[in-house]
Short mmCIF file of C-alpha atoms and ligand atoms in Angstrom, two decimals:
data_model
loop_
_atom_site.label_atom_id
_atom_site.label_comp_id
_atom_site.label_asym_id
_atom_site.label_seq_id
_atom_site.Cartn_x
_atom_site.Cartn_y
_atom_site.Cartn_z
CA UNK B 1 23.93 -9.31 13.69
CA UNK B 2 20.97 -10.20 12.03
CA UNK B 3 17.57 -9.34 13.68
CA UNK B 4 14.67 -11.72 13.73
CA UNK B 5 11.14 -10.62 14.63
CA UNK B 6 9.23 -13.74 16.14
CA UNK B 7 5.54 -13.33 16.50
CA UNK B 8 4.27 -15.85 18.51
CA UNK B 9 0.81 -16.92 18.00
CA UNK B 10 0.06 -19.86 20.02
CA UNK B 11 -0.28 -23.60 19.16
CA UNK B 12 1.44 -26.59 20.47
CA UNK B 13 5.04 -25.32 20.61
CA UNK B 14 4.80 -23.11 23.34
CA UNK B 15 1.95 -24.94 25.34
CA UNK B 16 2.35 -26.04 28.98
CA UNK B 17 0.95 -29.05 30.71
CA UNK B 18 -2.26 -28.36 32.86
CA UNK B 19 -5.05 -30.55 34.06
CA UNK B 20 -6.76 -30.52 31.24
CA UNK B 21 -4.13 -31.19 28.42
CA UNK B 22 -1.82 -29.12 27.17
CA UNK B 23 -2.98 -25.05 26.69
CA UNK B 24 -0.96 -22.06 25.78
CA UNK B 25 0.27 -19.65 28.94
CA UNK B 26 1.21 -16.73 28.87
CA UNK B 27 4.81 -15.67 28.99
CA UNK B 28 5.85 -19.69 29.19
CA UNK B 29 7.17 -20.03 25.51
CA UNK B 30 9.69 -16.88 26.26
CA UNK B 31 11.10 -18.54 29.64
CA UNK B 32 11.61 -21.71 28.10
CA UNK B 33 13.14 -19.96 25.05
CA UNK B 34 15.38 -17.93 27.47
CA UNK B 35 16.73 -21.21 29.10
CA UNK B 36 17.98 -22.72 25.79
CA UNK B 37 21.82 -22.19 25.82
CA UNK B 38 21.90 -22.73 21.94
CA UNK B 39 19.57 -19.39 21.04
CA UNK B 40 22.65 -17.46 22.72
CA UNK B 41 25.19 -19.07 20.49
CA UNK B 42 26.77 -16.35 18.33
CA UNK B 43 25.71 -18.31 15.27
CA UNK B 44 21.98 -17.01 16.04
CA UNK B 45 20.72 -14.26 14.65
CA UNK B 46 19.47 -11.47 17.75
CA UNK B 47 15.38 -12.06 18.30
CA UNK B 48 12.70 -10.68 19.71
CA UNK B 49 9.66 -12.32 20.72
CA UNK B 50 6.46 -10.58 20.75
CA UNK B 51 3.64 -12.88 22.31
CA UNK B 52 0.17 -12.00 20.99
CA UNK B 53 -2.12 -11.43 23.53
CA UNK B 54 -4.24 -14.16 22.88
CA UNK B 55 -2.43 -17.49 22.27
CA UNK B 56 -4.47 -19.36 19.84
CA UNK B 57 -4.98 -23.42 19.14
CA UNK B 58 -4.71 -22.40 15.37
CA UNK B 59 -8.05 -24.42 14.81
CA UNK B 60 -9.17 -21.02 15.86
CA UNK B 61 -7.66 -18.91 13.17
CA UNK B 62 -9.78 -16.80 10.97
CA UNK B 63 -8.45 -14.14 8.17
CA UNK B 64 -8.76 -11.18 10.93
CA UNK B 65 -6.10 -13.28 12.25
CA UNK B 66 -3.91 -13.41 9.54
CA UNK B 67 -4.44 -9.86 8.75
CA UNK B 68 -3.51 -9.26 12.66
CA UNK B 69 -0.31 -11.31 11.75
CA UNK B 70 0.59 -9.50 8.18
CA UNK B 71 -0.07 -5.84 10.21
CA UNK B 72 2.44 -7.02 12.85
CA UNK B 73 4.97 -7.76 10.40
CA UNK B 74 4.59 -4.54 7.89
CA UNK B 75 4.87 -2.78 11.34
CA UNK B 76 8.06 -3.91 12.24
CA UNK B 77 9.40 -4.66 8.82
CA UNK B 78 12.26 -2.13 8.71
CA UNK B 79 13.49 -2.82 11.36
CA UNK B 80 14.26 -6.69 10.95
CA UNK B 81 16.23 -8.87 8.70
CA UNK B 82 13.47 -11.62 8.54
CA UNK B 83 10.35 -12.91 10.28
CA UNK B 84 9.42 -16.05 12.04
CA UNK B 85 5.76 -16.59 12.95
CA UNK B 86 5.30 -19.23 15.67
CA UNK B 87 1.65 -21.09 14.86
CA UNK B 88 -0.20 -24.27 15.39
CA UNK B 89 -0.20 -26.48 12.99
CA UNK B 90 -3.53 -27.57 12.44
CA UNK B 91 -4.21 -24.02 10.18
CA UNK B 92 -0.33 -23.24 9.85
CA UNK B 93 -0.84 -24.31 5.98
CA UNK B 94 -4.02 -21.94 5.31
CA UNK B 95 -1.73 -19.12 7.32
CA UNK B 96 1.20 -19.46 4.94
CA UNK B 97 -0.87 -19.45 1.99
CA UNK B 98 -2.56 -16.33 2.56
CA UNK B 99 0.41 -14.33 4.07
CA UNK B 100 1.91 -14.25 0.44
CA UNK B 101 -1.35 -12.56 -1.34
CA UNK B 102 -1.39 -10.09 1.75
CA UNK B 103 2.28 -9.07 1.87
CA UNK B 104 2.44 -7.13 -1.36
CA UNK B 105 6.19 -6.60 -2.28
CA UNK B 106 7.82 -8.79 0.31
CA UNK B 107 11.25 -8.60 -0.18
CA UNK B 108 12.30 -10.67 3.74
CA UNK B 109 11.64 -13.92 4.87
CA UNK B 110 8.69 -14.80 6.39
CA UNK B 111 9.29 -18.44 7.92
CA UNK B 112 5.99 -19.91 9.60
CA UNK B 113 6.56 -22.77 11.99
CA UNK B 114 5.27 -24.69 14.81
CA UNK B 115 5.84 -28.42 16.58
CA UNK B 116 4.31 -31.68 17.08
CA UNK B 117 5.38 -31.98 20.85
CA UNK B 118 5.28 -28.49 22.95
CA UNK B 119 8.94 -27.50 23.57
CA UNK B 120 8.65 -28.22 27.14
CA UNK B 121 8.92 -32.04 26.66
CA UNK B 122 11.85 -33.75 26.37
CA UNK B 123 11.15 -35.53 22.77
CA UNK B 124 9.86 -32.12 21.62
CA UNK B 125 10.50 -31.39 17.54
CA UNK B 126 10.16 -27.87 18.76
CA UNK B 127 14.03 -27.14 19.41
CA UNK B 128 15.08 -28.15 15.74
CA UNK B 129 11.97 -26.16 14.20
CA UNK B 130 12.52 -23.19 15.77
CA UNK B 131 16.32 -22.89 15.31
CA UNK B 132 16.12 -23.94 11.81
CA UNK B 133 13.58 -21.27 11.12
CA UNK B 134 15.53 -18.39 12.85
CA UNK B 135 18.58 -19.05 10.91
CA UNK B 136 16.45 -19.45 7.97
CA UNK B 137 15.08 -16.03 8.78
CA UNK B 138 18.07 -14.23 9.94
CA UNK B 139 19.90 -15.52 6.35
CA UNK B 140 17.57 -13.11 4.63
CA UNK B 141 18.31 -15.21 1.63
CA UNK B 142 14.58 -16.54 0.44
CA UNK B 143 12.40 -13.28 0.44
CA UNK B 144 9.14 -15.59 0.38
CA UNK B 145 6.41 -16.82 2.94
CA UNK B 146 7.70 -20.30 3.55
CA UNK B 147 7.01 -23.02 6.15
CA UNK B 148 9.64 -24.74 7.91
CA UNK B 149 9.04 -27.80 9.51
CA UNK B 150 10.68 -31.11 10.17
CA UNK B 151 13.62 -31.83 7.42
CA UNK B 152 11.87 -29.51 4.76
CA UNK B 153 11.28 -26.15 4.04
CA UNK B 154 8.57 -25.43 1.93
CA UNK B 155 6.89 -22.57 0.38
CA UNK B 156 3.74 -21.52 2.47
CA UNK B 157 1.55 -21.11 -0.54
CA UNK B 158 2.26 -25.16 -1.63
CA UNK B 159 2.36 -26.44 1.92
CA UNK B 160 -0.34 -29.16 3.35
CA UNK B 161 -0.48 -30.51 6.60
CA UNK B 162 -0.20 -34.09 5.84
CA UNK B 163 0.31 -35.93 9.07
CA UNK B 164 -1.47 -35.60 12.31
CA UNK B 165 1.07 -37.07 14.63
CA UNK B 166 4.37 -37.63 12.38
CA UNK B 167 6.75 -35.36 12.92
CA UNK B 168 7.44 -34.45 8.76
CA UNK B 169 3.52 -33.22 9.12
CA UNK B 170 3.93 -30.96 6.27
CA UNK B 171 4.99 -31.10 2.29
CA UNK B 172 4.27 -29.21 -0.66
CA UNK B 173 2.96 -32.32 -3.06
CA UNK B 174 3.04 -30.55 -6.21
CA UNK B 175 6.42 -28.09 -5.96
CA UNK B 176 9.97 -29.22 -4.51
CA UNK B 177 11.09 -28.04 -1.28
CA UNK B 178 12.29 -24.24 -1.26
CA UNK B 179 15.22 -26.22 1.32
CA UNK B 180 16.48 -29.53 2.71
CA UNK B 181 17.13 -29.34 6.24
CA UNK B 182 19.98 -32.36 6.51
CA UNK B 183 23.28 -32.06 8.05
CA UNK B 184 23.42 -28.68 6.58
CA UNK B 185 20.56 -26.53 5.00
CA UNK B 186 20.16 -26.71 1.63
CA UNK B 187 18.66 -24.12 -0.34
CA UNK B 188 17.42 -24.79 -3.75
CA UNK B 189 18.47 -21.29 -5.02
CA UNK B 190 16.76 -21.55 -8.21
CA UNK B 191 13.41 -22.27 -6.74
CA UNK B 192 13.38 -19.42 -4.99
CA UNK B 193 11.06 -16.48 -6.10
CA UNK B 194 13.01 -12.94 -7.26
CA UNK B 195 13.46 -10.21 -4.71
CA UNK B 196 10.55 -7.71 -4.71
CA UNK B 197 11.71 -4.06 -4.79
CA UNK B 198 8.12 -2.12 -4.86
CA UNK B 199 8.27 -2.23 -1.16
CA UNK B 200 5.80 -3.84 1.21
CA UNK B 201 2.34 -3.16 1.59
CA UNK B 202 -0.07 -5.28 3.27
CA UNK B 203 -3.69 -5.95 1.10
CA UNK B 204 -6.59 -6.38 3.80
CA UNK B 205 -9.11 -9.24 3.65
CA UNK B 206 -12.57 -8.35 4.32
CA UNK B 207 -13.58 -11.81 4.88
CA UNK B 208 -16.11 -12.25 1.93
CA UNK B 209 -18.29 -15.27 1.53
CA UNK B 210 -16.39 -18.15 -0.12
CA UNK B 211 -16.45 -21.42 0.98
CA UNK B 212 -14.85 -25.19 0.05
CA UNK B 213 -16.86 -28.10 -1.51
CA UNK B 214 -15.81 -31.48 -1.88
CA UNK B 215 -17.60 -33.83 -4.70
CA UNK B 216 -18.36 -37.22 -3.35
CA UNK B 217 -20.44 -40.04 -4.85
CA UNK B 218 -23.95 -39.00 -4.12
CA UNK B 219 -24.08 -35.04 -4.36
CA UNK B 220 -27.03 -33.45 -5.07
CA UNK B 221 -27.98 -30.72 -7.23
CA UNK B 222 -30.10 -29.35 -4.22
CA UNK B 223 -26.97 -29.11 -2.11
CA UNK B 224 -25.22 -26.92 -4.73
CA UNK B 225 -28.17 -24.58 -5.31
CA UNK B 226 -28.51 -24.10 -1.26
CA UNK B 227 -24.57 -23.74 -1.14
CA UNK B 228 -24.00 -21.14 -3.66
CA UNK B 229 -27.22 -19.25 -2.61
CA UNK B 230 -26.14 -15.15 -2.26
CA UNK B 231 -24.37 -14.14 -0.60
CA UNK B 232 -21.73 -16.91 -1.49
CA UNK B 233 -19.30 -14.92 -4.10
CA UNK B 234 -16.54 -17.65 -4.51
CA UNK B 235 -16.65 -21.53 -4.11
CA UNK B 236 -13.18 -23.96 -4.18
CA UNK B 237 -14.64 -27.11 -5.71
CA UNK B 238 -12.51 -30.03 -5.14
CA UNK B 239 -12.99 -32.52 -8.32
CA UNK B 240 -12.25 -35.93 -9.02
CA UNK B 241 -9.07 -37.04 -10.62
CA UNK B 242 -7.65 -34.30 -13.24
CA UNK B 243 -11.28 -32.55 -12.49
CA UNK B 244 -14.06 -34.30 -12.90
CA UNK B 245 -17.77 -34.56 -11.20
CA UNK B 246 -20.41 -35.82 -12.20
CA UNK B 247 -21.37 -34.32 -16.00
CA UNK B 248 -24.27 -36.72 -16.46
CA UNK B 249 -26.21 -35.19 -13.90
CA UNK B 250 -27.79 -32.49 -15.97
CA UNK B 251 -29.61 -31.23 -12.77
CA UNK B 252 -26.44 -30.91 -11.26
CA UNK B 253 -24.35 -29.17 -14.09
CA UNK B 254 -27.28 -26.74 -14.16
CA UNK B 255 -27.07 -25.88 -10.44
CA UNK B 256 -23.48 -24.98 -11.16
CA UNK B 257 -24.47 -22.96 -14.49
CA UNK B 258 -27.01 -21.08 -12.52
CA UNK B 259 -24.27 -20.36 -9.78
CA UNK B 260 -21.68 -18.90 -12.36
CA UNK B 261 -24.21 -17.37 -14.55
CA UNK B 262 -24.83 -15.16 -11.38
CA UNK B 263 -21.52 -14.27 -11.02
CA UNK B 264 -20.53 -16.98 -8.29
CA UNK B 265 -16.90 -17.91 -9.13
CA UNK B 266 -16.21 -21.43 -9.03
CA UNK B 267 -12.74 -22.95 -9.34
CA UNK B 268 -11.77 -26.70 -9.37
CA UNK B 269 -9.19 -28.30 -7.71
CA UNK B 270 -8.38 -31.96 -7.50
CA UNK B 271 -9.14 -34.13 -4.31
CA UNK B 272 -5.96 -35.95 -5.51
CA UNK B 273 -2.60 -35.43 -2.97
CA UNK B 274 -0.15 -34.76 -6.05
CA UNK B 275 -1.53 -33.57 -9.61
CA UNK B 276 -2.99 -30.97 -11.64
CA UNK B 277 -6.51 -30.38 -12.75
CA UNK B 278 -7.42 -30.42 -17.01
CA UNK B 279 -10.58 -29.97 -17.19
CA UNK B 280 -10.76 -30.98 -20.74
CA UNK B 281 -9.48 -34.32 -20.55
CA UNK B 282 -12.94 -36.12 -19.92
CA UNK B 283 -16.33 -35.55 -20.45
CA UNK B 284 -16.93 -35.62 -17.19
CA UNK B 285 -14.54 -32.56 -16.75
CA UNK B 286 -15.76 -30.84 -19.66
CA UNK B 287 -18.95 -30.84 -18.21
CA UNK B 288 -18.35 -28.76 -15.38
CA UNK B 289 -16.12 -26.12 -17.70
CA UNK B 290 -18.98 -25.13 -19.39
CA UNK B 291 -20.91 -25.06 -16.28
CA UNK B 292 -18.34 -21.89 -15.84
CA UNK B 293 -15.98 -23.76 -13.34
CA UNK B 294 -12.06 -22.70 -13.90
CA UNK B 295 -9.24 -24.83 -13.29
CA UNK B 296 -7.32 -24.35 -10.30
CA UNK B 297 -4.36 -25.76 -12.15
CA UNK B 298 -2.30 -27.81 -9.23
CA UNK B 299 -3.55 -25.54 -6.51
CA UNK B 300 -3.77 -26.60 -3.17
CA UNK B 301 -7.21 -26.13 -1.62
CA UNK B 302 -6.01 -23.93 0.75
CA UNK B 303 -4.04 -21.42 -1.50
CA UNK B 304 -7.25 -21.33 -3.63
CA UNK B 305 -9.63 -20.56 -0.49
CA UNK B 306 -6.95 -18.08 0.27
CA UNK B 307 -6.45 -16.39 -3.07
CA UNK B 308 -10.64 -15.90 -3.62
CA UNK B 309 -10.31 -14.52 -0.26
CA UNK B 310 -7.47 -12.09 -1.58
CA UNK B 311 -9.31 -11.29 -4.81
CA UNK B 312 -12.61 -10.63 -3.42
CA UNK B 313 -10.92 -8.69 -0.80
CA UNK B 314 -9.60 -6.43 -3.62
CA UNK B 315 -13.30 -5.41 -4.73
CA UNK B 316 -12.09 -6.61 -8.59
CA UNK B 317 -14.79 -7.16 -10.79
CA UNK B 318 -16.11 -10.70 -11.06
CA UNK B 319 -14.52 -11.29 -14.59
CA UNK B 320 -11.00 -10.08 -13.24
CA UNK B 321 -11.36 -12.36 -10.95
CA UNK B 322 -11.83 -14.86 -13.09
CA UNK B 323 -9.18 -14.30 -14.98
CA UNK B 324 -6.59 -14.09 -11.97
CA UNK B 325 -7.41 -17.12 -10.43
CA UNK B 326 -6.29 -19.08 -13.36
CA UNK B 327 -3.10 -17.26 -13.30
CA UNK B 328 0.35 -17.97 -11.43
CA UNK B 329 0.14 -14.47 -9.01
CA UNK B 330 2.61 -15.82 -5.99
CA UNK B 331 3.96 -18.85 -7.01
CA UNK B 332 0.88 -21.00 -5.59
CA UNK B 333 0.53 -22.70 -9.01
CA UNK B 334 2.08 -24.20 -12.10
CA UNK B 335 0.19 -22.82 -14.98
CA UNK B 336 0.12 -25.67 -18.13
N1 LIG T 401 -4.03 -27.62 17.63
C1 LIG T 401 -3.12 -26.97 17.93
C2 LIG T 401 -2.57 -25.87 17.04
O1 LIG T 401 -2.94 -26.16 15.59
C3 LIG T 401 -1.66 -28.41 17.02
C4 LIG T 401 -0.38 -27.69 17.25
O2 LIG T 401 -0.06 -26.54 17.29
O3 LIG T 401 0.35 -28.43 16.31
O4 LIG T 401 -2.82 -24.85 17.45
#
């Protein structure tokens, strides 16, 4: 029988009703799962739940928590066929984007899931999400970090939370789902990345100073200058459309140029839900490229940020980081 390790980090899925609203309660999720007869079905994998000492609302997650999850998976890697990470939905896409970079040589499934409604409620989406995640992790067929939610199985580093209240809360706008969870679980085998053979190792994150800046009409050069002061090392710039910005504002472009000349790595993503950056398509984008801004292609902001954390944590030279940030390392972008 397949064995699955369940890392329970917190989130709505295991919360209980309290006088102050839903809140995590130690032991409660394991108790609810223990009372689910479907989890004892012979079709289900054997599982172990490891509840974290502090159950988090995922709004409180930091890169240090991502590292804790990565180390937890690595510590149990040889004893299990797959891993489920129970996580709050608010920052699940960030964790799902960071883990693929940290888990070098991953050859087993790591499936993140959670729910919009706690498991204790009658209309909860937790039951189906949990069962699907356990089945996918136990099957061992997808040696990737993925996110299982509602009717979709997504590549983790392509995922985004798209609905604050709907039950189909996640999508991967620039990459097809790895699987569809309908009457049967249909995996798109041709999209699944090849199984690594190198053995698992964890790339630690050191929380380098990086940031995200969304362009908006009226953004000033001063704001860019303030943000890009040392110690900032990397910036994900959410640009308009195919990678455009206020290229006619010479001072704004000068502020970007000063930053990149000092070694700040600036990578452009698009503010659009779908599509890719092409800095050469318009003069308003070429101006950014001339200022030293790099193309994030079709990476999500979540993936670009996680990649910055990862690349700076490896202690690489700036030129090497500039080269790697534009390349596909974990299936996070479609190089054009
Ligand atoms: N605020 C919660 C969290 O992200 C929401 C959820 O779990 O859905 O932990």
